[in-house]
XYZ file of C-alpha atoms in Angstrom:
419
model
C 149.948 -114.841 -7.057
C 149.593 -118.527 -6.124
C 151.777 -118.000 -3.075
C 149.504 -115.225 -1.885
C 146.353 -117.623 -2.493
C 148.156 -120.245 -0.249
C 148.664 -117.782 2.472
C 145.064 -116.646 2.522
C 144.009 -120.355 2.285
C 146.047 -121.140 5.389
C 144.737 -118.138 7.370
C 141.097 -119.111 6.404
C 141.649 -122.627 7.567
C 143.304 -121.351 10.833
C 140.359 -118.987 11.430
C 137.841 -121.871 10.684
C 139.595 -124.040 13.219
C 139.537 -121.333 15.853
C 135.971 -120.785 15.240
C 135.043 -124.435 15.591
C 137.006 -124.455 18.921
C 135.153 -121.438 20.111
C 131.901 -122.915 19.126
C 132.769 -126.297 20.910
C 133.597 -124.367 24.170
C 130.066 -122.656 23.998
C 128.586 -126.030 23.314
C 130.234 -127.630 26.278
C 129.115 -124.803 28.464
C 125.701 -125.180 27.214
C 125.598 -128.995 27.695
C 127.177 -128.470 31.164
C 124.172 -126.239 32.293
C 121.807 -129.224 32.023
C 123.357 -131.341 34.854
C 123.933 -128.152 36.817
C 120.252 -127.276 36.481
C 118.963 -130.712 37.286
C 121.240 -130.917 40.338
C 119.855 -127.501 41.524
C 116.336 -128.791 41.018
C 117.006 -131.570 43.466
C 119.770 -130.742 45.842
C 118.722 -127.215 46.421
C 115.794 -128.515 48.498
C 117.904 -130.488 50.927
C 118.702 -127.672 53.323
C 114.990 -126.524 53.181
C 113.610 -130.021 54.272
C 113.543 -129.344 57.976
C 111.594 -126.037 57.347
C 109.191 -127.843 55.147
C 108.501 -130.350 58.006
C 107.560 -127.567 60.331
C 105.505 -125.421 57.802
C 103.688 -128.427 56.261
C 103.464 -130.394 59.537
C 104.944 -133.469 58.056
C 107.408 -136.125 59.259
C 111.131 -136.537 58.355
C 110.271 -139.546 56.167
C 107.563 -137.557 54.370
C 109.981 -134.737 53.701
C 112.519 -137.205 52.345
C 109.873 -138.322 49.823
C 110.060 -134.777 48.261
C 113.634 -135.828 47.175
C 112.798 -139.438 46.491
C 109.588 -139.125 44.282
C 111.703 -136.900 41.872
C 114.122 -139.876 41.425
C 111.623 -142.688 41.362
C 109.904 -141.233 38.315
C 113.257 -140.543 36.705
C 114.421 -144.181 37.385
C 111.376 -145.433 35.261
C 111.536 -142.996 32.486
C 115.239 -142.667 31.819
C 115.735 -145.893 29.749
C 112.822 -144.813 27.496
C 114.313 -141.257 27.143
C 117.564 -142.829 26.247
C 116.022 -145.063 23.726
C 114.138 -142.159 22.093
C 117.299 -140.043 22.004
C 119.090 -142.858 20.037
C 116.264 -142.685 17.402
C 114.835 -139.159 17.159
C 118.055 -137.237 18.378
C 119.378 -135.899 21.568
C 118.096 -132.298 21.404
C 114.598 -133.378 20.542
C 114.364 -135.200 24.017
C 116.362 -132.837 26.067
C 114.621 -129.547 25.266
C 110.932 -130.793 25.848
C 112.193 -132.419 29.010
C 113.625 -129.201 30.276
C 110.185 -127.570 29.683
C 108.357 -130.155 31.533
C 110.828 -129.852 34.539
C 110.214 -126.178 34.663
C 106.359 -126.687 34.622
C 106.961 -129.072 37.720
C 108.716 -126.500 39.562
C 105.979 -123.962 38.911
C 103.272 -126.384 40.229
C 105.295 -127.150 43.486
C 105.937 -123.399 44.060
C 102.321 -122.420 43.362
C 101.001 -125.131 45.748
C 103.398 -124.033 48.412
C 102.285 -120.430 48.033
C 98.562 -120.757 47.690
C 97.466 -124.005 49.480
C 97.503 -124.715 53.257
C 97.579 -128.386 52.601
C 100.127 -128.503 49.799
C 102.112 -131.654 50.389
C 100.484 -133.810 47.762
C 100.451 -131.142 45.078
C 104.217 -130.517 45.727
C 104.810 -134.227 45.121
C 102.909 -134.097 41.916
C 105.114 -131.157 40.763
C 108.219 -133.016 41.877
C 107.130 -136.092 39.871
C 106.917 -133.756 36.820
C 110.229 -132.575 37.590
C 111.478 -136.146 37.607
C 109.905 -136.671 34.157
C 111.964 -133.711 32.901
C 115.127 -134.926 34.612
C 114.824 -138.399 33.003
C 114.947 -136.812 29.482
C 117.621 -134.135 30.220
C 120.667 -134.959 32.431
C 121.127 -138.504 31.398
C 121.130 -137.724 27.660
C 124.162 -135.463 28.255
C 126.532 -138.461 28.376
C 125.747 -139.998 24.899
C 125.477 -136.477 23.536
C 129.181 -135.776 24.501
C 130.122 -139.114 23.050
C 128.427 -138.122 19.739
C 130.104 -134.795 19.526
C 133.650 -135.714 20.017
C 135.682 -138.428 18.243
C 138.869 -138.478 20.322
C 138.676 -140.472 23.497
C 140.784 -137.772 25.096
C 138.128 -135.143 24.376
C 135.312 -137.310 25.441
C 137.035 -137.971 28.870
C 137.950 -134.382 29.499
C 134.550 -133.208 28.537
C 132.881 -135.755 30.746
C 135.134 -134.550 33.599
C 133.801 -130.986 32.961
C 130.179 -132.345 32.825
C 130.630 -134.216 36.202
C 132.252 -131.075 37.646
C 129.212 -129.095 36.566
C 126.981 -131.680 38.279
C 129.017 -131.528 41.486
C 129.320 -127.722 41.372
C 125.525 -127.704 41.234
C 125.598 -129.642 44.444
C 128.116 -127.273 45.966
C 125.946 -124.256 44.947
C 122.677 -125.962 45.764
C 122.743 -125.859 49.604
C 123.964 -122.286 49.699
C 121.417 -121.029 47.077
C 118.734 -123.133 48.485
C 119.186 -121.920 52.083
C 119.669 -118.351 50.860
C 116.370 -118.371 48.860
C 114.448 -120.125 51.650
C 115.690 -117.583 54.108
C 113.573 -115.141 52.072
C 110.524 -117.292 51.504
C 110.826 -121.030 52.186
C 109.158 -122.072 48.880
C 111.236 -119.818 46.724
C 113.620 -122.533 45.503
C 110.660 -124.053 43.620
C 109.984 -120.963 41.694
C 113.830 -120.358 40.924
C 114.117 -123.837 39.181
C 112.046 -122.860 36.091
C 114.227 -119.688 35.665
C 117.240 -122.091 35.471
C 115.552 -124.387 33.063
C 114.587 -121.432 30.771
C 118.188 -120.414 30.656
C 119.469 -123.981 29.829
C 116.801 -124.251 27.024
C 117.983 -121.188 25.390
C 121.590 -122.198 25.542
C 120.761 -125.666 24.156
C 118.619 -124.345 21.366
C 121.064 -121.769 20.030
C 124.499 -122.992 20.928
C 124.573 -126.674 20.679
C 124.795 -128.201 17.123
C 124.526 -132.013 17.374
C 126.024 -134.147 14.532
C 123.530 -135.626 12.055
C 123.631 -139.385 11.942
C 123.532 -140.915 8.327
C 122.389 -144.115 9.521
C 118.832 -145.252 9.568
C 117.405 -145.983 13.222
C 117.717 -149.581 14.069
C 114.415 -151.355 14.310
C 113.228 -152.043 17.904
C 113.562 -155.815 17.682
C 117.178 -155.611 16.365
C 117.912 -152.943 18.914
C 116.691 -155.091 21.738
C 118.949 -158.001 20.422
C 121.844 -155.719 20.273
C 121.322 -154.536 23.762
C 121.203 -158.046 24.953
C 124.431 -158.840 23.186
C 126.097 -155.854 24.892
C 125.137 -157.155 28.278
C 126.199 -160.702 27.304
C 129.717 -159.540 26.174
C 130.156 -156.836 28.642
C 127.917 -157.777 31.479
C 130.375 -158.211 34.302
C 131.908 -154.839 34.132
C 128.732 -153.153 33.239
C 126.868 -154.580 36.180
C 129.792 -153.586 38.402
C 129.808 -149.944 37.172
C 125.913 -149.847 37.638
C 126.160 -151.145 41.123
C 128.997 -148.683 42.075
C 127.021 -145.814 40.631
C 124.036 -146.717 42.854
C 126.252 -147.046 46.056
C 127.824 -143.867 45.561
C 124.777 -141.738 44.992
C 123.076 -143.514 47.895
C 125.896 -142.632 50.148
C 126.103 -139.089 48.835
C 122.421 -138.212 49.268
C 122.130 -140.182 52.456
C 125.054 -138.224 54.001
C 123.466 -134.872 52.806
C 120.124 -135.582 54.337
C 121.794 -136.682 57.610
C 124.060 -133.701 57.691
C 121.188 -131.156 56.882
C 119.116 -132.756 59.795
C 121.773 -132.880 62.292
C 123.089 -129.414 61.633
C 119.689 -127.842 62.105
C 118.352 -130.134 65.056
C 121.411 -130.876 66.979
C 123.596 -127.733 66.456
C 120.839 -125.103 65.625
C 122.794 -124.049 62.427
C 120.330 -122.743 59.847
C 119.921 -120.799 56.575
C 123.056 -119.604 54.778
C 125.562 -120.809 57.433
C 124.026 -124.305 57.247
C 124.190 -123.994 53.366
C 128.004 -123.251 53.581
C 128.685 -126.156 55.865
C 126.859 -128.475 53.513
C 128.957 -127.074 50.636
C 132.237 -128.215 52.162
C 132.102 -131.813 51.369
C 130.448 -131.160 48.138
C 133.142 -128.616 47.133
C 135.787 -131.469 47.695
C 133.646 -133.638 45.432
C 133.562 -130.944 42.758
C 137.246 -130.271 42.918
C 138.029 -134.104 42.837
C 135.761 -134.603 39.780
C 137.341 -131.831 37.746
C 140.908 -132.939 38.462
C 140.182 -136.654 37.733
C 138.418 -135.723 34.512
C 141.588 -133.914 33.357
C 143.883 -136.701 34.300
C 142.307 -139.859 33.118
C 142.049 -139.079 29.499
C 141.481 -142.491 27.694
C 143.506 -144.578 30.196
C 141.015 -147.076 31.374
C 143.496 -148.770 33.597
C 143.905 -145.511 35.413
C 140.086 -145.073 35.776
C 139.922 -148.339 37.496
C 142.768 -147.474 39.876
C 141.333 -144.142 40.840
C 137.815 -145.457 41.380
C 139.234 -148.145 43.611
C 141.358 -145.658 45.664
C 138.517 -143.234 45.929
C 136.067 -145.723 47.142
C 138.507 -147.001 49.880
C 139.065 -143.429 50.991
C 135.117 -143.085 51.042
C 134.782 -146.358 53.192
C 137.422 -145.371 55.733
C 136.138 -141.850 56.189
C 132.548 -142.825 56.756
C 133.496 -145.581 59.225
C 135.606 -142.796 61.241
C 132.410 -140.914 61.768
C 131.314 -143.824 64.337
C 133.881 -142.500 66.711
C 132.968 -138.808 67.076
C 130.071 -136.465 66.411
C 132.048 -133.360 67.021
C 130.994 -130.845 64.344
C 134.312 -129.974 62.771
C 135.422 -133.566 62.892
C 132.273 -134.534 60.893
C 132.795 -131.692 58.434
C 136.437 -132.705 57.918
C 135.517 -136.433 57.337
C 132.701 -135.622 55.025
C 135.283 -133.465 53.122
C 137.366 -136.644 52.659
C 134.202 -138.551 51.545
C 133.489 -135.964 49.002
C 136.905 -136.429 47.480
C 136.419 -140.296 47.304
C 133.001 -139.952 45.497
C 134.341 -137.138 43.296
C 137.287 -139.208 42.047
C 135.125 -142.204 41.150
C 132.187 -140.617 39.287
C 134.040 -139.251 36.172
C 135.829 -142.592 35.789
C 132.504 -144.471 35.763
C 131.063 -142.024 33.372
C 133.987 -142.482 30.926
C 134.051 -146.222 31.156
C 130.386 -146.363 30.229
C 130.508 -143.846 27.398
C 133.709 -145.012 25.703
C 133.061 -148.618 26.281
C 129.724 -148.695 24.191
C 129.117 -148.235 20.471
C 127.339 -145.121 19.496
C 124.084 -146.759 18.308
C 123.295 -148.089 21.771
C 125.141 -145.600 23.757
C 122.142 -143.527 24.672
C 120.241 -146.488 26.140
C 123.192 -147.939 27.986
C 124.204 -144.676 29.622
C 120.565 -143.933 30.418
C 120.243 -147.280 32.288
C 123.440 -146.398 34.102
C 121.870 -142.884 35.041
C 118.688 -144.598 36.086
C 120.786 -146.848 38.385
C 122.361 -143.719 39.907
C 118.881 -142.249 40.589
C 117.899 -145.422 42.538
C 120.905 -144.388 44.924
C 119.412 -140.882 45.075
C 115.991 -141.995 45.654
C 116.827 -144.594 48.388
C 119.363 -142.575 50.430
C 117.279 -140.056 52.164
C 114.300 -142.220 53.346
C 116.723 -145.122 54.442
C 118.817 -142.626 56.567
C 115.580 -140.947 57.922
C 114.542 -144.388 59.299
C 117.951 -145.227 60.702
C 118.076 -141.910 62.421
C 115.213 -142.887 64.563
C 117.170 -145.934 65.870
C 120.923 -146.119 65.982
C 122.912 -143.355 64.270
C 126.167 -145.559 64.311
C 124.314 -148.097 62.125
C 124.215 -145.400 59.515
C 127.977 -145.287 59.418
C 128.434 -149.063 59.490
C 125.969 -149.374 56.612
C 127.567 -146.817 54.258
C 131.137 -147.979 55.020
C 130.101 -151.560 54.331
C 128.359 -150.514 51.093
C 131.584 -148.614 50.164
C 133.676 -151.783 50.722
C 131.380 -153.708 48.419
C 131.861 -151.055 45.696
C 135.706 -151.146 46.199
C 135.640 -155.006 45.746
C 133.596 -154.592 42.571
C 135.942 -151.981 41.213
C 138.961 -154.209 41.903
C 137.728 -157.477 40.602
C 134.991 -156.898 38.115
C 136.394 -153.970 36.202
C 139.184 -155.360 33.903
C 140.181 -153.092 31.262
C 142.642 -154.395 28.622
C 146.247 -153.341 29.072
C 146.593 -151.709 25.795
C 143.434 -149.486 26.356
C 145.635 -146.895 28.029
C 147.984 -146.492 25.004
């Protein structure tokens, strides 16, 4: 009888483990929907910008601000959202933020549909989307750190998260071009639908661990943050700067490619979307592969980051030699691999290098830095395109070299961190 009880006990334990693993998979899927949705909300508009310029009678710089205003608002609010998530809980910040982001999409869509002079109201709606983005996507990184104890699981899951982010970038130009081919403002209305799906997934499928610790008083919390930057400032500042540069290059390149495909090669709609998706597909594949490989090996993270950025610098510089369409697409493909290799490593270094109590705030500052790159890329490239296009490639390759130097000299993980 005792033997039978042991057998049933073992089976019960096995089933419980299986159930937990199954639940975790659904939780990861749900969490991954957030960066996917936020990326769709921004990048889906890139192939639509030239059409917006014609319909709304605005300049290239003004159309770039439709991307930039989203990021500017997020930059300011992300650290606040990170602090709140450390104190009141991740889901309590993420779900209301998704609701606000969806409302912003509705406002932009309604203005585009009903008003002849819709530009400023579109910017207002995009600002609300930026508010939502600040409290959604950046909180994903510390949430993953909370849910998994093993560094291998954290790194692997962050790779999936970054892949979801980059898959959103791959899907965005195709979906954006397809929807805009029907009605140019349809991408605005699609975004609230995606937000609603993500809200349902987060609400029902993600169970965040409850903290037994009392929230740290703000004064002590601020002291702890200062100590983190004092002890880890060199590598933290390096990771922040590299994150800014990579996102600046990515969104600058996408803006340039979207503009030149339509105005120089007369490539529009779904064909344009697929061409924009080529470098982004490389980015997605590189992110997924890197996330699987790095595990908790911080030395490997540094090496992959450095090699990826060097590849990025070389490929961008090569663009100054030829403007042939397929040469450009091939070179941007290599650029996507370089960026995609670096991003999951930066995510893992930040998430695993900071204690749980301050993780939300530090990762949010990092996300805020990345949004600076997103915000600055399109308008800077729009200005440079009016003067000397080769200057764009010299600037981007130069910034890549700076990022490579920072990765090589400022990020110094301990030798035993890979064990």
